[in-house]
PDB file of C-alpha atoms in Angstrom:
ATOM      1  CA  UNK I  27      94.659 115.129 123.775  1.00  0.00           C
ATOM      2  CA  UNK I  28      98.365 115.443 123.117  1.00  0.00           C
ATOM      3  CA  UNK I  29     100.853 113.707 120.889  1.00  0.00           C
ATOM      4  CA  UNK I  30     101.153 113.136 117.165  1.00  0.00           C
ATOM      5  CA  UNK I  31      98.002 111.960 115.338  1.00  0.00           C
ATOM      6  CA  UNK I  32      98.382 108.386 114.112  1.00  0.00           C
ATOM      7  CA  UNK I  33      98.098 109.369 110.439  1.00  0.00           C
ATOM      8  CA  UNK I  34     101.059 111.712 110.873  1.00  0.00           C
ATOM      9  CA  UNK I  35     103.464 109.193 112.391  1.00  0.00           C
ATOM     10  CA  UNK I  36     106.747 108.349 110.643  1.00  0.00           C
ATOM     11  CA  UNK I  37     106.707 105.602 108.029  1.00  0.00           C
ATOM     12  CA  UNK I  38     108.238 102.734 110.035  1.00  0.00           C
ATOM     13  CA  UNK I  39     106.182  99.796 111.293  1.00  0.00           C
ATOM     14  CA  UNK I  40     104.090 101.058 114.244  1.00  0.00           C
ATOM     15  CA  UNK I  41     105.772 104.399 113.650  1.00  0.00           C
ATOM     16  CA  UNK I  42     109.149 103.000 114.762  1.00  0.00           C
ATOM     17  CA  UNK I  43     112.084 104.678 113.042  1.00  0.00           C
ATOM     18  CA  UNK I  44     114.948 103.288 115.146  1.00  0.00           C
ATOM     19  CA  UNK I  45     117.647 101.657 113.022  1.00  0.00           C
ATOM     20  CA  UNK I  46     119.940 100.098 115.602  1.00  0.00           C
ATOM     21  CA  UNK I  47     123.018  98.125 114.630  1.00  0.00           C
ATOM     22  CA  UNK I  48     122.021  95.044 116.640  1.00  0.00           C
ATOM     23  CA  UNK I  49     118.345  95.279 117.612  1.00  0.00           C
ATOM     24  CA  UNK I  50     116.636  92.658 119.756  1.00  0.00           C
ATOM     25  CA  UNK I  51     113.891  92.476 117.130  1.00  0.00           C
ATOM     26  CA  UNK I  52     114.378  93.796 113.591  1.00  0.00           C
ATOM     27  CA  UNK I  53     111.628  94.364 111.072  1.00  0.00           C
ATOM     28  CA  UNK I  54     112.511  94.675 107.388  1.00  0.00           C
ATOM     29  CA  UNK I  55     110.713  94.976 104.078  1.00  0.00           C
ATOM     30  CA  UNK I  56     111.607  92.636 101.221  1.00  0.00           C
ATOM     31  CA  UNK I  57     110.123  93.880  97.908  1.00  0.00           C
ATOM     32  CA  UNK I  58     110.476  90.648  95.921  1.00  0.00           C
ATOM     33  CA  UNK I  59     107.440  89.423  93.964  1.00  0.00           C
ATOM     34  CA  UNK I  60     108.845  87.913  90.777  1.00  0.00           C
ATOM     35  CA  UNK I  61     108.150  84.458  92.203  1.00  0.00           C
ATOM     36  CA  UNK I  62     104.380  84.935  91.976  1.00  0.00           C
ATOM     37  CA  UNK I  63     102.302  82.691  89.704  1.00  0.00           C
ATOM     38  CA  UNK I  64      99.133  84.775  89.369  1.00  0.00           C
ATOM     39  CA  UNK I  65      98.594  88.461  90.179  1.00  0.00           C
ATOM     40  CA  UNK I  66     101.769  90.477  90.861  1.00  0.00           C
ATOM     41  CA  UNK I  67     102.117  93.448  93.194  1.00  0.00           C
ATOM     42  CA  UNK I  68     103.295  92.062  96.545  1.00  0.00           C
ATOM     43  CA  UNK I  69     106.468  94.154  96.172  1.00  0.00           C
ATOM     44  CA  UNK I  70     104.321  97.014  97.465  1.00  0.00           C
ATOM     45  CA  UNK I  71     102.918  95.029 100.398  1.00  0.00           C
ATOM     46  CA  UNK I  72     105.516  96.085 102.935  1.00  0.00           C
ATOM     47  CA  UNK I  73     104.698  99.778 102.530  1.00  0.00           C
ATOM     48  CA  UNK I  74     100.953  99.099 102.795  1.00  0.00           C
ATOM     49  CA  UNK I  75     101.478  97.063 105.972  1.00  0.00           C
ATOM     50  CA  UNK I  76     103.577  99.812 107.518  1.00  0.00           C
ATOM     51  CA  UNK I  77     100.922 102.428 106.711  1.00  0.00           C
ATOM     52  CA  UNK I  78      98.125 100.298 108.127  1.00  0.00           C
ATOM     53  CA  UNK I  79     100.108  99.620 111.319  1.00  0.00           C
ATOM     54  CA  UNK I  80      99.590 103.226 112.392  1.00  0.00           C
ATOM     55  CA  UNK I  81      96.117 102.139 113.511  1.00  0.00           C
ATOM     56  CA  UNK I  82      97.735 100.100 116.295  1.00  0.00           C
ATOM     57  CA  UNK I  83      99.772 102.659 118.204  1.00  0.00           C
ATOM     58  CA  UNK I  84      97.115 104.166 120.456  1.00  0.00           C
ATOM     59  CA  UNK I  85      98.109 102.168 123.545  1.00  0.00           C
ATOM     60  CA  UNK I  86      99.277  98.863 124.922  1.00  0.00           C
ATOM     61  CA  UNK I  87      98.227  95.463 123.606  1.00  0.00           C
ATOM     62  CA  UNK I  88      94.633  94.785 124.747  1.00  0.00           C
ATOM     63  CA  UNK I  89      95.440  91.412 126.339  1.00  0.00           C
ATOM     64  CA  UNK I  90      99.040  91.651 127.532  1.00  0.00           C
ATOM     65  CA  UNK I  91      98.698  95.310 128.577  1.00  0.00           C
ATOM     66  CA  UNK I  92     102.243  95.846 127.400  1.00  0.00           C
ATOM     67  CA  UNK I  93     103.801  97.874 124.594  1.00  0.00           C
ATOM     68  CA  UNK I  94     104.839  95.612 121.718  1.00  0.00           C
ATOM     69  CA  UNK I  95     107.589  97.878 120.384  1.00  0.00           C
ATOM     70  CA  UNK I  96     110.118  97.177 123.154  1.00  0.00           C
ATOM     71  CA  UNK I  97     113.396  96.288 121.472  1.00  0.00           C
ATOM     72  CA  UNK I  98     111.933  96.763 117.986  1.00  0.00           C
ATOM     73  CA  UNK I  99     113.853  98.461 115.196  1.00  0.00           C
ATOM     74  CA  UNK I 100     112.554  99.030 111.656  1.00  0.00           C
ATOM     75  CA  UNK I 101     115.743  98.570 109.639  1.00  0.00           C
ATOM     76  CA  UNK I 102     114.259  99.573 106.282  1.00  0.00           C
ATOM     77  CA  UNK I 103     114.169  97.423 103.154  1.00  0.00           C
ATOM     78  CA  UNK I 104     116.458  94.712 101.863  1.00  0.00           C
ATOM     79  CA  UNK I 105     118.200  94.933  98.523  1.00  0.00           C
ATOM     80  CA  UNK I 106     117.131  92.545  95.747  1.00  0.00           C
ATOM     81  CA  UNK I 107     118.494  91.719  92.301  1.00  0.00           C
ATOM     82  CA  UNK I 108     115.863  93.033  89.899  1.00  0.00           C
ATOM     83  CA  UNK I 109     114.407  90.241  87.763  1.00  0.00           C
ATOM     84  CA  UNK I 110     116.714  87.527  89.143  1.00  0.00           C
ATOM     85  CA  UNK I 111     115.208  85.137  91.703  1.00  0.00           C
ATOM     86  CA  UNK I 112     118.334  83.093  92.634  1.00  0.00           C
ATOM     87  CA  UNK I 113     120.472  86.216  92.992  1.00  0.00           C
ATOM     88  CA  UNK I 114     117.736  87.892  95.057  1.00  0.00           C
ATOM     89  CA  UNK I 115     117.504  84.873  97.360  1.00  0.00           C
ATOM     90  CA  UNK I 116     121.256  85.001  97.931  1.00  0.00           C
ATOM     91  CA  UNK I 117     121.083  88.718  98.725  1.00  0.00           C
ATOM     92  CA  UNK I 118     118.186  88.240 101.142  1.00  0.00           C
ATOM     93  CA  UNK I 119     119.977  85.434 102.984  1.00  0.00           C
ATOM     94  CA  UNK I 120     123.113  87.523 103.386  1.00  0.00           C
ATOM     95  CA  UNK I 121     121.203  90.572 104.668  1.00  0.00           C
ATOM     96  CA  UNK I 122     119.077  88.502 107.068  1.00  0.00           C
ATOM     97  CA  UNK I 123     122.021  86.642 108.611  1.00  0.00           C
ATOM     98  CA  UNK I 124     123.202  89.279 111.128  1.00  0.00           C
ATOM     99  CA  UNK I 125     119.829  89.804 112.824  1.00  0.00           C
ATOM    100  CA  UNK I 126     119.092  87.974 116.060  1.00  0.00           C
ATOM    101  CA  UNK I 127     115.338  87.995 115.470  1.00  0.00           C
ATOM    102  CA  UNK I 128     113.921  89.170 112.162  1.00  0.00           C
ATOM    103  CA  UNK I 129     110.353  89.908 111.102  1.00  0.00           C
ATOM    104  CA  UNK I 130     110.138  90.225 107.324  1.00  0.00           C
ATOM    105  CA  UNK I 131     107.374  91.994 105.424  1.00  0.00           C
ATOM    106  CA  UNK I 132     107.020  90.684 101.867  1.00  0.00           C
ATOM    107  CA  UNK I 133     106.992  90.460  99.052  1.00  0.00           C
ATOM    108  CA  UNK I 134     105.925  86.999  97.916  1.00  0.00           C
ATOM    109  CA  UNK I 135     106.475  83.721  99.725  1.00  0.00           C
ATOM    110  CA  UNK I 136     109.739  83.051  97.884  1.00  0.00           C
ATOM    111  CA  UNK I 137     111.454  85.142 100.568  1.00  0.00           C
ATOM    112  CA  UNK I 138     110.836  82.472 103.214  1.00  0.00           C
ATOM    113  CA  UNK I 139     113.497  80.198 101.717  1.00  0.00           C
ATOM    114  CA  UNK I 140     116.511  82.511 102.149  1.00  0.00           C
ATOM    115  CA  UNK I 141     115.224  83.594 105.560  1.00  0.00           C
ATOM    116  CA  UNK I 142     115.155  79.946 106.651  1.00  0.00           C
ATOM    117  CA  UNK I 143     118.601  79.402 105.151  1.00  0.00           C
ATOM    118  CA  UNK I 144     119.938  82.211 107.330  1.00  0.00           C
ATOM    119  CA  UNK I 145     118.115  80.901 110.407  1.00  0.00           C
ATOM    120  CA  UNK I 146     119.311  77.324 109.950  1.00  0.00           C
ATOM    121  CA  UNK I 147     122.925  78.478 110.185  1.00  0.00           C
ATOM    122  CA  UNK I 148     122.135  79.910 113.602  1.00  0.00           C
ATOM    123  CA  UNK I 149     119.634  77.377 114.990  1.00  0.00           C
ATOM    124  CA  UNK I 150     119.794  74.261 112.823  1.00  0.00           C
ATOM    125  CA  UNK I 151     116.539  72.840 111.433  1.00  0.00           C
ATOM    126  CA  UNK I 152     113.596  74.727 112.938  1.00  0.00           C
ATOM    127  CA  UNK I 153     109.941  73.919 113.401  1.00  0.00           C
ATOM    128  CA  UNK I 154     107.576  75.706 111.040  1.00  0.00           C
ATOM    129  CA  UNK I 155     104.129  77.127 111.777  1.00  0.00           C
ATOM    130  CA  UNK I 156     102.788  77.903 108.314  1.00  0.00           C
ATOM    131  CA  UNK I 157      99.502  79.739 107.660  1.00  0.00           C
ATOM    132  CA  UNK I 158      98.508  79.560 104.000  1.00  0.00           C
ATOM    133  CA  UNK I 159      95.888  78.520 101.454  1.00  0.00           C
ATOM    134  CA  UNK I 160      98.596  76.584  99.593  1.00  0.00           C
ATOM    135  CA  UNK I 161     101.073  73.922 100.686  1.00  0.00           C
ATOM    136  CA  UNK I 162     103.971  75.604  98.818  1.00  0.00           C
ATOM    137  CA  UNK I 163     105.713  72.239  98.488  1.00  0.00           C
ATOM    138  CA  UNK I 164     105.556  71.964  94.707  1.00  0.00           C
ATOM    139  CA  UNK I 165     108.954  70.981  93.261  1.00  0.00           C
ATOM    140  CA  UNK I 166     108.768  73.998  90.955  1.00  0.00           C
ATOM    141  CA  UNK I 167     106.502  76.898  90.085  1.00  0.00           C
ATOM    142  CA  UNK I 168     105.392  76.267  86.500  1.00  0.00           C
ATOM    143  CA  UNK I 169     108.922  75.278  85.490  1.00  0.00           C
ATOM    144  CA  UNK I 170     110.686  77.880  87.623  1.00  0.00           C
ATOM    145  CA  UNK I 171     112.716  75.986  90.269  1.00  0.00           C
ATOM    146  CA  UNK I 172     112.385  78.807  92.787  1.00  0.00           C
ATOM    147  CA  UNK I 173     109.088  80.589  93.327  1.00  0.00           C
ATOM    148  CA  UNK I 174     106.423  81.215  95.899  1.00  0.00           C
ATOM    149  CA  UNK I 175     104.930  77.745  95.445  1.00  0.00           C
ATOM    150  CA  UNK I 176     108.128  75.788  96.036  1.00  0.00           C
ATOM    151  CA  UNK I 177     109.812  77.495  98.985  1.00  0.00           C
ATOM    152  CA  UNK I 178     109.049  74.759 101.509  1.00  0.00           C
ATOM    153  CA  UNK I 179     109.846  71.942  99.104  1.00  0.00           C
ATOM    154  CA  UNK I 180     113.387  73.296  99.025  1.00  0.00           C
ATOM    155  CA  UNK I 181     113.378  74.068 102.760  1.00  0.00           C
ATOM    156  CA  UNK I 182     112.583  70.423 103.526  1.00  0.00           C
ATOM    157  CA  UNK I 183     115.098  69.026 101.039  1.00  0.00           C
ATOM    158  CA  UNK I 184     117.830  71.357 102.307  1.00  0.00           C
ATOM    159  CA  UNK I 185     117.175  70.389 105.935  1.00  0.00           C
ATOM    160  CA  UNK I 186     116.263  73.925 106.951  1.00  0.00           C
ATOM    161  CA  UNK I 187     113.079  72.790 108.708  1.00  0.00           C
ATOM    162  CA  UNK I 188     112.177  69.648 110.613  1.00  0.00           C
ATOM    163  CA  UNK I 189     109.098  68.412 108.728  1.00  0.00           C
ATOM    164  CA  UNK I 190     107.934  66.456 111.792  1.00  0.00           C
ATOM    165  CA  UNK I 191     107.675  69.832 113.530  1.00  0.00           C
ATOM    166  CA  UNK I 192     106.049  71.561 110.558  1.00  0.00           C
ATOM    167  CA  UNK I 193     102.325  72.324 110.549  1.00  0.00           C
ATOM    168  CA  UNK I 194     100.336  74.048 107.817  1.00  0.00           C
ATOM    169  CA  UNK I 195      97.047  75.754 108.695  1.00  0.00           C
ATOM    170  CA  UNK I 196      94.342  76.966 106.289  1.00  0.00           C
ATOM    171  CA  UNK I 197      95.267  74.786 103.294  1.00  0.00           C
ATOM    172  CA  UNK I 198      92.473  74.592 100.711  1.00  0.00           C
ATOM    173  CA  UNK I 199      93.754  75.197  97.181  1.00  0.00           C
ATOM    174  CA  UNK I 200      93.783  72.619  94.388  1.00  0.00           C
ATOM    175  CA  UNK I 201      96.930  70.509  94.624  1.00  0.00           C
ATOM    176  CA  UNK I 202      98.168  67.472  92.730  1.00  0.00           C
ATOM    177  CA  UNK I 203      97.810  64.200  94.611  1.00  0.00           C
ATOM    178  CA  UNK I 204     101.528  63.443  94.332  1.00  0.00           C
ATOM    179  CA  UNK I 205     102.460  66.820  95.817  1.00  0.00           C
ATOM    180  CA  UNK I 206     100.181  66.323  98.808  1.00  0.00           C
ATOM    181  CA  UNK I 207     101.335  62.742  99.279  1.00  0.00           C
ATOM    182  CA  UNK I 208     104.966  63.861  99.181  1.00  0.00           C
ATOM    183  CA  UNK I 209     104.255  66.578 101.757  1.00  0.00           C
ATOM    184  CA  UNK I 210     102.469  64.245 104.146  1.00  0.00           C
ATOM    185  CA  UNK I 211     105.100  61.590 103.548  1.00  0.00           C
ATOM    186  CA  UNK I 212     107.782  63.934 104.872  1.00  0.00           C
ATOM    187  CA  UNK I 213     105.916  64.101 108.175  1.00  0.00           C
ATOM    188  CA  UNK I 214     104.243  67.488 107.698  1.00  0.00           C
ATOM    189  CA  UNK I 215     100.942  68.050 109.517  1.00  0.00           C
ATOM    190  CA  UNK I 216      98.346  69.673 107.255  1.00  0.00           C
ATOM    191  CA  UNK I 217      95.157  71.279 108.593  1.00  0.00           C
ATOM    192  CA  UNK I 218      92.689  72.633 106.075  1.00  0.00           C
ATOM    193  CA  UNK I 219      90.657  75.766 106.606  1.00  0.00           C
ATOM    194  CA  UNK I 220      87.638  73.491 107.007  1.00  0.00           C
ATOM    195  CA  UNK I 221      89.479  71.655 109.796  1.00  0.00           C
ATOM    196  CA  UNK I 222      89.852  74.977 111.592  1.00  0.00           C
ATOM    197  CA  UNK I 223      86.191  75.849 111.077  1.00  0.00           C
ATOM    198  CA  UNK I 224      84.979  72.436 112.297  1.00  0.00           C
ATOM    199  CA  UNK I 225      87.464  71.745 115.108  1.00  0.00           C
ATOM    200  CA  UNK I 226      87.603  75.256 116.511  1.00  0.00           C
ATOM    201  CA  UNK I 227      90.407  77.537 117.622  1.00  0.00           C
ATOM    202  CA  UNK I 228      91.116  75.798 120.925  1.00  0.00           C
ATOM    203  CA  UNK I 229      91.662  72.371 119.378  1.00  0.00           C
ATOM    204  CA  UNK I 230      93.743  73.716 116.501  1.00  0.00           C
ATOM    205  CA  UNK I 231      95.899  75.788 118.853  1.00  0.00           C
ATOM    206  CA  UNK I 232      96.612  72.665 120.883  1.00  0.00           C
ATOM    207  CA  UNK I 233      97.575  70.796 117.709  1.00  0.00           C
ATOM    208  CA  UNK I 234      99.955  73.556 116.626  1.00  0.00           C
ATOM    209  CA  UNK I 235     101.621  73.610 120.018  1.00  0.00           C
ATOM    210  CA  UNK I 236     101.980  69.823 120.044  1.00  0.00           C
ATOM    211  CA  UNK I 237     103.588  69.730 116.598  1.00  0.00           C
ATOM    212  CA  UNK I 238     105.882  72.723 117.056  1.00  0.00           C
ATOM    213  CA  UNK I 239     107.087  71.620 120.484  1.00  0.00           C
ATOM    214  CA  UNK I 240     109.557  73.525 122.622  1.00  0.00           C
ATOM    215  CA  UNK I 241     112.494  73.821 120.204  1.00  0.00           C
ATOM    216  CA  UNK I 242     113.072  76.897 117.980  1.00  0.00           C
ATOM    217  CA  UNK I 243     110.279  77.493 115.464  1.00  0.00           C
ATOM    218  CA  UNK I 244     109.570  79.940 112.662  1.00  0.00           C
ATOM    219  CA  UNK I 245     106.214  81.544 111.857  1.00  0.00           C
ATOM    220  CA  UNK I 246     105.394  82.149 108.202  1.00  0.00           C
ATOM    221  CA  UNK I 247     102.076  83.780 107.335  1.00  0.00           C
ATOM    222  CA  UNK I 248     100.762  84.047 103.795  1.00  0.00           C
ATOM    223  CA  UNK I 249      97.876  86.512 103.950  1.00  0.00           C
ATOM    224  CA  UNK I 250      95.839  84.285 101.606  1.00  0.00           C
ATOM    225  CA  UNK I 251      95.334  81.966 104.577  1.00  0.00           C
ATOM    226  CA  UNK I 252      92.532  84.435 105.252  1.00  0.00           C
ATOM    227  CA  UNK I 253      89.352  84.244 103.229  1.00  0.00           C
ATOM    228  CA  UNK I 254      89.284  86.881 100.458  1.00  0.00           C
ATOM    229  CA  UNK I 255      86.309  88.440 102.233  1.00  0.00           C
ATOM    230  CA  UNK I 256      88.856  89.506 104.873  1.00  0.00           C
ATOM    231  CA  UNK I 257      91.927  89.783 102.631  1.00  0.00           C
ATOM    232  CA  UNK I 258      91.130  90.492  98.983  1.00  0.00           C
ATOM    233  CA  UNK I 259      94.479  92.173  98.391  1.00  0.00           C
ATOM    234  CA  UNK I 260      96.569  89.174  97.458  1.00  0.00           C
ATOM    235  CA  UNK I 261      97.763  87.469  94.299  1.00  0.00           C
ATOM    236  CA  UNK I 262      96.276  83.979  94.725  1.00  0.00           C
ATOM    237  CA  UNK I 263      92.999  84.250  96.683  1.00  0.00           C
ATOM    238  CA  UNK I 264      91.093  81.074  97.616  1.00  0.00           C
ATOM    239  CA  UNK I 265      87.580  81.113  99.074  1.00  0.00           C
ATOM    240  CA  UNK I 266      86.658  79.307 102.295  1.00  0.00           C
ATOM    241  CA  UNK I 267      89.594  80.621 104.307  1.00  0.00           C
ATOM    242  CA  UNK I 268      90.133  81.746 107.864  1.00  0.00           C
ATOM    243  CA  UNK I 269      88.413  84.770 109.321  1.00  0.00           C
ATOM    244  CA  UNK I 270      90.614  87.441 110.845  1.00  0.00           C
ATOM    245  CA  UNK I 271      89.334  86.639 114.326  1.00  0.00           C
ATOM    246  CA  UNK I 272      90.327  82.980 113.899  1.00  0.00           C
ATOM    247  CA  UNK I 273      93.859  83.859 112.806  1.00  0.00           C
ATOM    248  CA  UNK I 274      94.203  86.378 115.619  1.00  0.00           C
ATOM    249  CA  UNK I 275      92.952  83.892 118.214  1.00  0.00           C
ATOM    250  CA  UNK I 276      95.263  81.160 116.927  1.00  0.00           C
ATOM    251  CA  UNK I 277      98.300  83.432 117.172  1.00  0.00           C
ATOM    252  CA  UNK I 278      97.336  84.560 120.667  1.00  0.00           C
ATOM    253  CA  UNK I 279      97.207  80.908 121.703  1.00  0.00           C
ATOM    254  CA  UNK I 280     100.860  80.339 120.746  1.00  0.00           C
ATOM    255  CA  UNK I 281     102.446  82.295 123.594  1.00  0.00           C
ATOM    256  CA  UNK I 282     105.385  80.417 125.021  1.00  0.00           C
ATOM    257  CA  UNK I 283     106.524  78.765 121.795  1.00  0.00           C
ATOM    258  CA  UNK I 284     110.176  79.377 120.968  1.00  0.00           C
ATOM    259  CA  UNK I 285     109.721  81.552 117.903  1.00  0.00           C
ATOM    260  CA  UNK I 286     112.946  82.789 116.332  1.00  0.00           C
ATOM    261  CA  UNK I 287     111.523  84.739 113.390  1.00  0.00           C
ATOM    262  CA  UNK I 288     108.503  85.521 111.248  1.00  0.00           C
ATOM    263  CA  UNK I 289     107.450  86.645 107.820  1.00  0.00           C
ATOM    264  CA  UNK I 290     104.190  88.170 106.570  1.00  0.00           C
ATOM    265  CA  UNK I 291     103.862  87.790 102.815  1.00  0.00           C
ATOM    266  CA  UNK I 292     101.693  88.129  99.712  1.00  0.00           C
ATOM    267  CA  UNK I 293      99.903  91.393 100.547  1.00  0.00           C
ATOM    268  CA  UNK I 294      99.222  93.006  97.157  1.00  0.00           C
ATOM    269  CA  UNK I 295      97.641  96.413  97.820  1.00  0.00           C
ATOM    270  CA  UNK I 296      96.497  97.005  94.239  1.00  0.00           C
ATOM    271  CA  UNK I 297      93.735  94.435  94.825  1.00  0.00           C
ATOM    272  CA  UNK I 298      92.878  95.561  98.346  1.00  0.00           C
ATOM    273  CA  UNK I 299      89.675  97.257  99.441  1.00  0.00           C
ATOM    274  CA  UNK I 300      89.735 100.004 102.079  1.00  0.00           C
ATOM    275  CA  UNK I 301      93.137  98.654 103.249  1.00  0.00           C
ATOM    276  CA  UNK I 302      91.511  95.704 105.030  1.00  0.00           C
ATOM    277  CA  UNK I 303      94.176  93.253 103.841  1.00  0.00           C
ATOM    278  CA  UNK I 304      97.028  95.499 104.917  1.00  0.00           C
ATOM    279  CA  UNK I 305      95.379  96.108 108.294  1.00  0.00           C
ATOM    280  CA  UNK I 306      94.890  92.378 108.830  1.00  0.00           C
ATOM    281  CA  UNK I 307      98.552  91.747 108.000  1.00  0.00           C
ATOM    282  CA  UNK I 308      99.763  94.581 110.240  1.00  0.00           C
ATOM    283  CA  UNK I 309      97.599  93.400 113.126  1.00  0.00           C
ATOM    284  CA  UNK I 310      98.834  89.814 112.870  1.00  0.00           C
ATOM    285  CA  UNK I 311     102.440  91.023 112.956  1.00  0.00           C
ATOM    286  CA  UNK I 312     101.441  93.130 115.980  1.00  0.00           C
ATOM    287  CA  UNK I 313     100.050  89.978 117.618  1.00  0.00           C
ATOM    288  CA  UNK I 314     103.327  88.175 116.935  1.00  0.00           C
ATOM    289  CA  UNK I 315     105.242  91.010 118.601  1.00  0.00           C
ATOM    290  CA  UNK I 316     102.955  90.656 121.616  1.00  0.00           C
ATOM    291  CA  UNK I 317     103.986  86.983 121.862  1.00  0.00           C
ATOM    292  CA  UNK I 318     107.619  88.041 122.213  1.00  0.00           C
ATOM    293  CA  UNK I 319     107.014  90.380 125.153  1.00  0.00           C
ATOM    294  CA  UNK I 320     107.319  88.937 128.673  1.00  0.00           C
ATOM    295  CA  UNK I 321     104.158  88.036 130.517  1.00  0.00           C
ATOM    296  CA  UNK I 322     102.986  90.161 133.438  1.00  0.00           C
TER     297      UNK I 322
END
């Protein structure tokens, strides 16, 4: 056997250390977690995801039989304003703007708002495929206007997403009736984790594809969409969630959608066990990269 052992690879995602000026696909860490409402620590998620991704470099993707790193550049980490959410959001938007296709490793879900602000300037309102235990359409997070529970409330109000092309998968947390009614009233499609369990991957994949359509869409994945049995390392775990195989199968079924960016958020390694949360997050980002590669 030749080559560098996986544990000895450089620290970039999938061992990638290229930092090109204008990469086809850029991956960046965003260490913002001051928008959390329960357990902190997602600022360290990006490093844990990068470390866990070294498990995935042994060969080509098992289904596509292609390398997923073509055109990929790990551009390092974005700057934030320590302790200041609005200033951090402005910084994130400005740093995200130049990239043609950005994959962001959080950090908490607050980062999705500035990423969508940057995308909307390039594409207009996008569709949204949102995996999560929580709707994240509260008007505030316990009095804080910007936080990880309100990112998509603002995204809808600001016209960054088309709510008729927005679908949430895995929802199961407690939520006030008025918040859920507002969300549904905007035209958002909401599928609970129980819907996924009962309807099955094939039916849910078809629903996602129907809602997202052919126009540009964004994928946002809160790791707490997974059941804490599969992803304990997160700040707001909710039981009854998706299994890793369900999430993986759902992503694999979305080939051909016009994705223009992704984030993976809320991995908090201090609460992880044997790195299973970080590995799940890294593998789901890997699956997203496989979607972007051309078919054989």
